[in-house]
Structures are given as structure tokens and as C-alpha cells.
PDB file of C-alpha atoms in Angstrom:
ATOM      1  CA  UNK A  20     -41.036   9.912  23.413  1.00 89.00           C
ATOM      2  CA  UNK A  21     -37.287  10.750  23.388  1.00 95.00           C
ATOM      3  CA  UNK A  22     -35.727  13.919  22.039  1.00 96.00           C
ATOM      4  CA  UNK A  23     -32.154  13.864  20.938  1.00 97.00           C
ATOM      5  CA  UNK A  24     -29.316  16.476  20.348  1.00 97.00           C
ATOM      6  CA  UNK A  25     -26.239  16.108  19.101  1.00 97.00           C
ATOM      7  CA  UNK A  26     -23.071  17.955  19.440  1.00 98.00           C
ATOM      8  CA  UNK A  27     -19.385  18.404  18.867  1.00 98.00           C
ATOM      9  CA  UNK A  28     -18.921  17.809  14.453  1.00 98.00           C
ATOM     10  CA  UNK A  29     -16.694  20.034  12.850  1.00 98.00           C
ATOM     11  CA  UNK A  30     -13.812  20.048  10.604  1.00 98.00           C
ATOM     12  CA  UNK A  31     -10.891  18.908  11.412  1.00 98.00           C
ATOM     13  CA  UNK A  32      -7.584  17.326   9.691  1.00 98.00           C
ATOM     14  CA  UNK A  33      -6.744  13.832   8.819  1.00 98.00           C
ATOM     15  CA  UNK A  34      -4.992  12.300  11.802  1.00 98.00           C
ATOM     16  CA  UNK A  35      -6.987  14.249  14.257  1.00 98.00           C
ATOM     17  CA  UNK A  36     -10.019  13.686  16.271  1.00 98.00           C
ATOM     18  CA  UNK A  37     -13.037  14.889  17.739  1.00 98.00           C
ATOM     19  CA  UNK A  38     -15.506  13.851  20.249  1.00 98.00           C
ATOM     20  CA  UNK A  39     -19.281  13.704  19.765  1.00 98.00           C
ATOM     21  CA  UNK A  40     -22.127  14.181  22.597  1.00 98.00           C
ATOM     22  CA  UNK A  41     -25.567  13.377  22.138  1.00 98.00           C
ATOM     23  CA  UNK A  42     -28.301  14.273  25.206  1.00 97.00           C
ATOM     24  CA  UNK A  43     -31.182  12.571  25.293  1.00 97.00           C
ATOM     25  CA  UNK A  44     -34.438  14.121  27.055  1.00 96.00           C
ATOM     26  CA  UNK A  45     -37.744  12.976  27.676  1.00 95.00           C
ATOM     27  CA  UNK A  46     -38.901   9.684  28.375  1.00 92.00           C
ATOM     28  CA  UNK A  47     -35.208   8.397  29.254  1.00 91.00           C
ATOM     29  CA  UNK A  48     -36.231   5.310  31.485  1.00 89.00           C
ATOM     30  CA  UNK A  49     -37.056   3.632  28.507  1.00 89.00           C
ATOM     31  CA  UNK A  50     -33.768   4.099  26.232  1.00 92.00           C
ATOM     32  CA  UNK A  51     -32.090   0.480  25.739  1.00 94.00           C
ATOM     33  CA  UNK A  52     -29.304   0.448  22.816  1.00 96.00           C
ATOM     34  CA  UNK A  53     -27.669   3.769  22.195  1.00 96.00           C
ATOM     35  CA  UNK A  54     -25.892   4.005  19.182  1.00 98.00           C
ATOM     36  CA  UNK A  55     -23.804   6.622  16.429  1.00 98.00           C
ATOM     37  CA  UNK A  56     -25.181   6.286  12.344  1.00 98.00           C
ATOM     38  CA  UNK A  57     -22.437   7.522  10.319  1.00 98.00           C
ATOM     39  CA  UNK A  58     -24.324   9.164   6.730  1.00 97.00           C
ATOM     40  CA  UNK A  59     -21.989   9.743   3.867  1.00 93.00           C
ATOM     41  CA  UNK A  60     -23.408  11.815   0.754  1.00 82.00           C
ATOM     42  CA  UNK A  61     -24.880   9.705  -1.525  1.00 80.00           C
ATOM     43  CA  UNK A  62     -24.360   6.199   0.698  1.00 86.00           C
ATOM     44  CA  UNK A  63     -26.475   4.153   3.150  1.00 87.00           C
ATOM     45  CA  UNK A  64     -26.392   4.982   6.437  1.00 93.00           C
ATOM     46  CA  UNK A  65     -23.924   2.767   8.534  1.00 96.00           C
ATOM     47  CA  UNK A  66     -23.862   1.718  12.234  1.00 97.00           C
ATOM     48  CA  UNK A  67     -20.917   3.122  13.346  1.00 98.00           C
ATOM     49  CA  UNK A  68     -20.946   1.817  16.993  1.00 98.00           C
ATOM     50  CA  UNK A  69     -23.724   1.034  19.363  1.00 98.00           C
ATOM     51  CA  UNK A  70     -23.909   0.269  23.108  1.00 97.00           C
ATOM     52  CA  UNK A  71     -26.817  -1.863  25.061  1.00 92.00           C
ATOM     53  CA  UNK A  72     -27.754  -0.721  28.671  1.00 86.00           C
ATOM     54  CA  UNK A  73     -25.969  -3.738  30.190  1.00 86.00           C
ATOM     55  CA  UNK A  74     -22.605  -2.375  28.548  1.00 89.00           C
ATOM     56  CA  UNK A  75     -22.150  -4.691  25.425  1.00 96.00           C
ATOM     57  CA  UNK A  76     -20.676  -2.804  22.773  1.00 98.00           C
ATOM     58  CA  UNK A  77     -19.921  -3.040  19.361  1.00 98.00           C
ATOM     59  CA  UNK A  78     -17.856  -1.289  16.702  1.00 98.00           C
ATOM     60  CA  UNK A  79     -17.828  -0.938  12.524  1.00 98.00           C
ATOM     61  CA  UNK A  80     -14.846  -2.419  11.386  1.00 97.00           C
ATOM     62  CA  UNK A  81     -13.766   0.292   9.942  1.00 96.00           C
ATOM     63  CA  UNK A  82     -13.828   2.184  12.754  1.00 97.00           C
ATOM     64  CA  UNK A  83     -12.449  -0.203  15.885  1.00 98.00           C
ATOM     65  CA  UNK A  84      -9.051   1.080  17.318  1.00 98.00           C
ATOM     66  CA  UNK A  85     -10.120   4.170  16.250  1.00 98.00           C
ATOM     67  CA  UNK A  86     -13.517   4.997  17.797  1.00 98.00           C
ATOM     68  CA  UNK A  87     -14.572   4.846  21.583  1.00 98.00           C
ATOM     69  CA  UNK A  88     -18.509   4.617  22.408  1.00 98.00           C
ATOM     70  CA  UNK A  89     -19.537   5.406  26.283  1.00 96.00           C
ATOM     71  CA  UNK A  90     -22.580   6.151  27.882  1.00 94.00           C
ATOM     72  CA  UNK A  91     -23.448   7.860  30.779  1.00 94.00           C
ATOM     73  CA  UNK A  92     -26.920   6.789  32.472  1.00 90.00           C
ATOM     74  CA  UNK A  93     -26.947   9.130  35.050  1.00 92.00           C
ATOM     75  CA  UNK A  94     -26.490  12.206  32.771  1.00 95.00           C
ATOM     76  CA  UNK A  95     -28.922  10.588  30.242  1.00 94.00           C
ATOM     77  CA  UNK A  96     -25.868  10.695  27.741  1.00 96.00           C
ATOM     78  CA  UNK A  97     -23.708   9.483  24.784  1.00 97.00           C
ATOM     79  CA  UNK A  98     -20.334   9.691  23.240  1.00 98.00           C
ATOM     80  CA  UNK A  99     -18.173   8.905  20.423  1.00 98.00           C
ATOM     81  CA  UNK A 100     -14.569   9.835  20.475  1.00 98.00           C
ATOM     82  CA  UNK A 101     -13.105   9.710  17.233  1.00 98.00           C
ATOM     83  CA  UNK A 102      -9.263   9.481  16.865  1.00 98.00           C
ATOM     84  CA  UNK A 103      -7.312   9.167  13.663  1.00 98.00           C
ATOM     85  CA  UNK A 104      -9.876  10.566  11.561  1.00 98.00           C
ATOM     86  CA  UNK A 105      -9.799   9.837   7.942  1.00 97.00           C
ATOM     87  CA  UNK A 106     -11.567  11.462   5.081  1.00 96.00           C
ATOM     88  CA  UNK A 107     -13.671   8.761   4.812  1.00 95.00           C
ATOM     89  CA  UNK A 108     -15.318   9.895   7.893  1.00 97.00           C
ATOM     90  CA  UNK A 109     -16.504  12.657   6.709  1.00 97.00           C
ATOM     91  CA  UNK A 110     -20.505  12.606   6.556  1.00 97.00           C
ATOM     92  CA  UNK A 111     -22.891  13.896   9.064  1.00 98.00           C
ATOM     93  CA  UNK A 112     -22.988  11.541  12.604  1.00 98.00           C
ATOM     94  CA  UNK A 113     -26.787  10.752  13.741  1.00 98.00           C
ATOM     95  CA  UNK A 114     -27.432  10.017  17.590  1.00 98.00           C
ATOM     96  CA  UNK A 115     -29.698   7.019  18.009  1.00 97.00           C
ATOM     97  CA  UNK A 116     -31.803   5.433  20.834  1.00 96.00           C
ATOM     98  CA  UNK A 117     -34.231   2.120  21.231  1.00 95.00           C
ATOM     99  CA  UNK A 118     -37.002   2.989  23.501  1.00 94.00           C
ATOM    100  CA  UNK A 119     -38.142  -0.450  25.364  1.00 92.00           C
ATOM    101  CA  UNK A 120     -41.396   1.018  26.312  1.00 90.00           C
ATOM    102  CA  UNK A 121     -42.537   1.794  22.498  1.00 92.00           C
ATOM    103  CA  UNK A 122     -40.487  -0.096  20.448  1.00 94.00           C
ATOM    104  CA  UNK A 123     -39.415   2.713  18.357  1.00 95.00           C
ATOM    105  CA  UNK A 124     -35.993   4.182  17.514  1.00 96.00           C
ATOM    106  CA  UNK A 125     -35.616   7.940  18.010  1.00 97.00           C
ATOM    107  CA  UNK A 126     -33.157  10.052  15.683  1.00 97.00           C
ATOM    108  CA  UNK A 127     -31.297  13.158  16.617  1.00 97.00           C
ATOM    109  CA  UNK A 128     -30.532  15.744  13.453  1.00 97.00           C
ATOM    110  CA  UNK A 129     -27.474  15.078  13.447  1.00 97.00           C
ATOM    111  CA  UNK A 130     -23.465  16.955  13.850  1.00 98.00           C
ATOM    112  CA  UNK A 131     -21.534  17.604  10.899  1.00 98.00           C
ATOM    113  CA  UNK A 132     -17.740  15.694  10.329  1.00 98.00           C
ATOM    114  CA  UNK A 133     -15.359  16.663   7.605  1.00 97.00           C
ATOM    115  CA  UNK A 134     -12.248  14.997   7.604  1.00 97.00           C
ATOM    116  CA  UNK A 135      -9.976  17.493   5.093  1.00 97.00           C
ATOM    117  CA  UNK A 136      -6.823  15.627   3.861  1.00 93.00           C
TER     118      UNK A 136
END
């Protein structure tokens, strides 16, 4: 299996940004897709942006021009840069990985965003 932990929410003002890390440990020869969930109180969780092991990438709407997804294999990582926050991006960000040897998706517990206006 694959354990996940995020890092790098906090609270920060409209217009600014923050980058998110997530580390992945465990059986990390098998991650394919790594992606970021955005989950907003009281809504669905959203795909924020995701990245395949080839390099493909893709981005929410609301978030492209805003939002930068990288991965780095050798360290086993994940990021999200997040520029021009809004307070609509406020909501807690959930690291996600597709393991190719089990089929499953693994969850991290998530890092804490709030956008203040």
C-alpha cells in the first residue's frame, strides 16, 4: 500500500499563494496518476489538478493560470503551487495517488487552505 502526507495549507490573503507538498511512502513503484482533491464545506470533492507518470497533466478550470502541478519521481513527491488565491479556495486540499499494482486510490488527510478576503 501507499501512505500519504500532506503539507504546506494555511491561511493566507486573497491575491497570495501557497505551495502544497505531499510525500508518498511505501509501495511507490506502483503510483501512476498523482493528483490534488480540493473539499469545500458542504460541496463535492473536486479534482483540482492531476498528473500521469508520463507527464500529462491536467487542470480545473477554475484553477488553470493559477495553479502549477509537478512531480518529482525520484523524491517520491508532489506539488501544487497555488498563486492568486481566492476565497473560493478555501477548503481542505487532499493528496491522491493510483497504485497500478492494486488498482486502488490512496488518500492523504489532507492540509488546510483559507483564503481570507
Amino acid at each position: 500500500q501507499v501512505q500519504l502526507v500532506e503539507s504546506g495549507g494555511g491561511l493566507v490573503q486573497a491575491g497570495g499563494s501557497l505551495r502544497l507538498s505531499c510525500a508518498a511512502s511505501g509501495r511507490v513503484n506502483s503510483i501512476g496518476t498523482m493528483s490534488w482533491v480540493h473539499q469545500s464545506p458542504g460541496k463535492q470533492r473536486e479534482l483540482v489538478a492531476g498528473i500521469f507518470s508520463g507527464g500529462s497533466i491536467t487542470y480545473a478550470d477554475s484553477v488553470k493560470g493559477r495553479f502549477t502541478i509537478a512531480r518529482d519521481n525520484a523524491k517520491n513527491m508532489v506539488y501544487l503551487q497555488m498563486n492568486s488565491l481566492k476565497p473560493e479556495d478555501t477548503g481542505v486540499y487532499y493528496c491522491n495517488v493510483h497504485s497500478t499494482n492494486d488498482g486502488r486510490d490512496y488518500w492523504g488527510e489532507g492540509t488546510l487552505v483559507t483564503v481570507s478576503s
